[in-house]
Short mmCIF file of C-alpha atoms in Angstrom, two decimals:
data_model
loop_
_atom_site.label_atom_id
_atom_site.label_comp_id
_atom_site.label_asym_id
_atom_site.label_seq_id
_atom_site.Cartn_x
_atom_site.Cartn_y
_atom_site.Cartn_z
CA MET A 1 2.60 -8.59 27.77
CA THR A 2 1.50 -9.08 24.16
CA ASN A 3 2.75 -11.74 21.93
CA TYR A 4 2.43 -11.57 18.17
CA THR A 5 3.87 -15.00 16.22
CA VAL A 6 4.16 -15.07 12.76
CA THR A 7 4.68 -18.88 11.33
CA ILE A 8 6.37 -19.14 8.14
CA ASN A 9 6.77 -22.88 5.84
CA ILE A 10 9.52 -22.04 3.72
CA ASP A 11 10.50 -24.02 0.73
CA HIS A 12 13.91 -25.34 1.33
CA GLU A 13 15.36 -24.44 -1.69
CA VAL A 14 15.47 -20.67 -0.38
CA GLU A 15 15.49 -21.22 3.33
CA SER A 16 19.46 -20.04 3.97
CA HIS A 17 18.99 -17.32 2.07
CA TRP A 18 15.94 -16.58 3.38
CA PHE A 19 16.98 -16.94 7.14
CA ASP A 20 19.87 -14.93 6.53
CA TRP A 21 17.41 -12.36 5.17
CA MET A 22 15.21 -12.47 8.08
CA ARG A 23 17.66 -12.68 10.96
CA ASN A 24 19.78 -9.56 9.10
CA GLN A 25 16.86 -7.93 7.63
CA HIS A 26 13.94 -8.32 8.17
CA ILE A 27 13.57 -8.63 12.63
CA PRO A 28 15.77 -5.64 13.12
CA ASP A 29 13.71 -3.73 11.04
CA VAL A 30 10.62 -5.17 12.93
CA LEU A 31 12.73 -4.38 16.09
CA ALA A 32 13.78 -0.63 14.73
CA THR A 33 9.87 0.50 15.45
CA LYS A 34 10.59 -0.12 19.24
CA LEU A 35 7.06 -1.16 19.57
CA PHE A 36 8.77 -4.69 20.58
CA SER A 37 11.27 -5.56 23.21
CA GLU A 38 12.66 -8.66 21.21
CA CYS A 39 12.08 -11.55 19.07
CA ILE A 40 12.46 -15.10 19.71
CA ILE A 41 13.07 -17.10 17.06
CA LEU A 42 11.73 -20.81 17.06
CA LYS A 43 12.26 -23.87 14.06
CA ALA A 44 9.78 -27.01 14.15
CA ILE A 45 11.30 -29.92 14.13
CA GLU A 46 8.46 -32.09 13.51
CA PRO A 47 5.98 -31.88 12.52
CA GLU A 48 7.88 -31.11 8.58
CA GLU A 49 6.18 -30.41 5.48
CA GLU A 50 7.73 -32.45 2.50
CA GLY A 51 9.73 -29.61 0.89
CA LYS A 52 9.66 -27.27 3.34
CA SER A 53 10.54 -25.91 6.91
CA THR A 54 8.66 -23.99 9.32
CA TYR A 55 10.32 -21.19 11.63
CA SER A 56 8.05 -19.40 14.31
CA PHE A 57 8.62 -15.93 15.30
CA LEU A 58 7.42 -14.38 18.64
CA TYR A 59 7.54 -10.56 18.71
CA MET A 60 7.25 -9.50 22.45
CA CYS A 61 5.03 -6.02 23.54
CA GLU A 62 4.36 -4.48 26.73
CA SER A 63 0.54 -3.86 25.35
CA ASP A 64 -1.66 -4.20 22.89
CA GLU A 65 -1.46 -1.07 21.86
CA GLU A 66 1.98 -0.88 20.74
CA LEU A 67 0.91 -3.88 18.90
CA ASN A 68 -2.30 -2.19 17.13
CA LEU A 69 0.42 0.70 16.34
CA TYR A 70 2.63 -1.55 14.64
CA LEU A 71 -0.15 -3.47 12.57
CA ALA A 72 -1.40 -0.03 11.85
CA GLU A 73 1.49 1.74 10.76
CA HIS A 74 4.57 -0.33 9.87
CA ALA A 75 3.10 -4.66 9.33
CA THR A 76 1.71 -3.86 5.78
CA ARG A 77 5.08 -2.50 4.20
CA LEU A 78 7.34 -5.30 6.32
CA ARG A 79 5.43 -7.71 4.67
CA ASP A 80 4.93 -6.30 1.30
CA GLU A 81 8.48 -6.39 1.59
CA HIS A 82 8.64 -10.33 2.57
CA THR A 83 6.81 -10.73 -0.41
CA ALA A 84 8.74 -9.57 -2.90
CA LEU A 85 11.89 -11.14 -2.23
CA PHE A 86 9.96 -14.77 -1.75
CA LYS A 87 6.95 -14.63 -3.73
CA GLY A 88 5.21 -18.17 -4.06
CA ARG A 89 8.14 -19.73 -1.29
CA PHE A 90 6.39 -19.21 1.68
CA THR A 91 2.79 -19.68 3.16
CA ALA A 92 2.30 -17.00 6.47
CA SER A 93 -0.08 -17.34 9.43
CA ARG A 94 0.01 -14.69 12.66
CA SER A 95 -1.23 -14.96 15.88
CA ILE A 96 -1.58 -12.92 18.54
CA SER A 97 -1.66 -14.04 22.48
CA GLU A 98 -1.23 -12.58 26.27
CA VAL A 99 1.76 -14.43 28.46
CA LEU A 100 -0.47 -14.73 31.22
CA ASP A 101 2.80 -15.96 33.76
CA VAL A 102 5.90 -17.51 33.08
CA LYS A 103 7.36 -20.03 35.47
CA ARG A 104 11.01 -20.85 36.15
CA HIS A 105 13.14 -22.88 38.32
#
């Protein structure tokens, strides 16, 4: 399983509007590509950057091929929509990781 993580630092002034848009529009649009099985949303408690909140979105897909298809065919359009609405109010970073094991009790 491949994990595509998007981490966003968002200005407090637009955080509420941005988070509503992420939950109700952006994440459903990403999942509608049918290339990810789920999205896990995390909010950082520490450290907190002055005037900003940090969120991570963990998108899970079954294979590198699915992720590569998303990146080639959908990522630019969806990133551009985000930037058009919140330009200058956020920074973003992305990483790709592989799930090796899951331990549960």
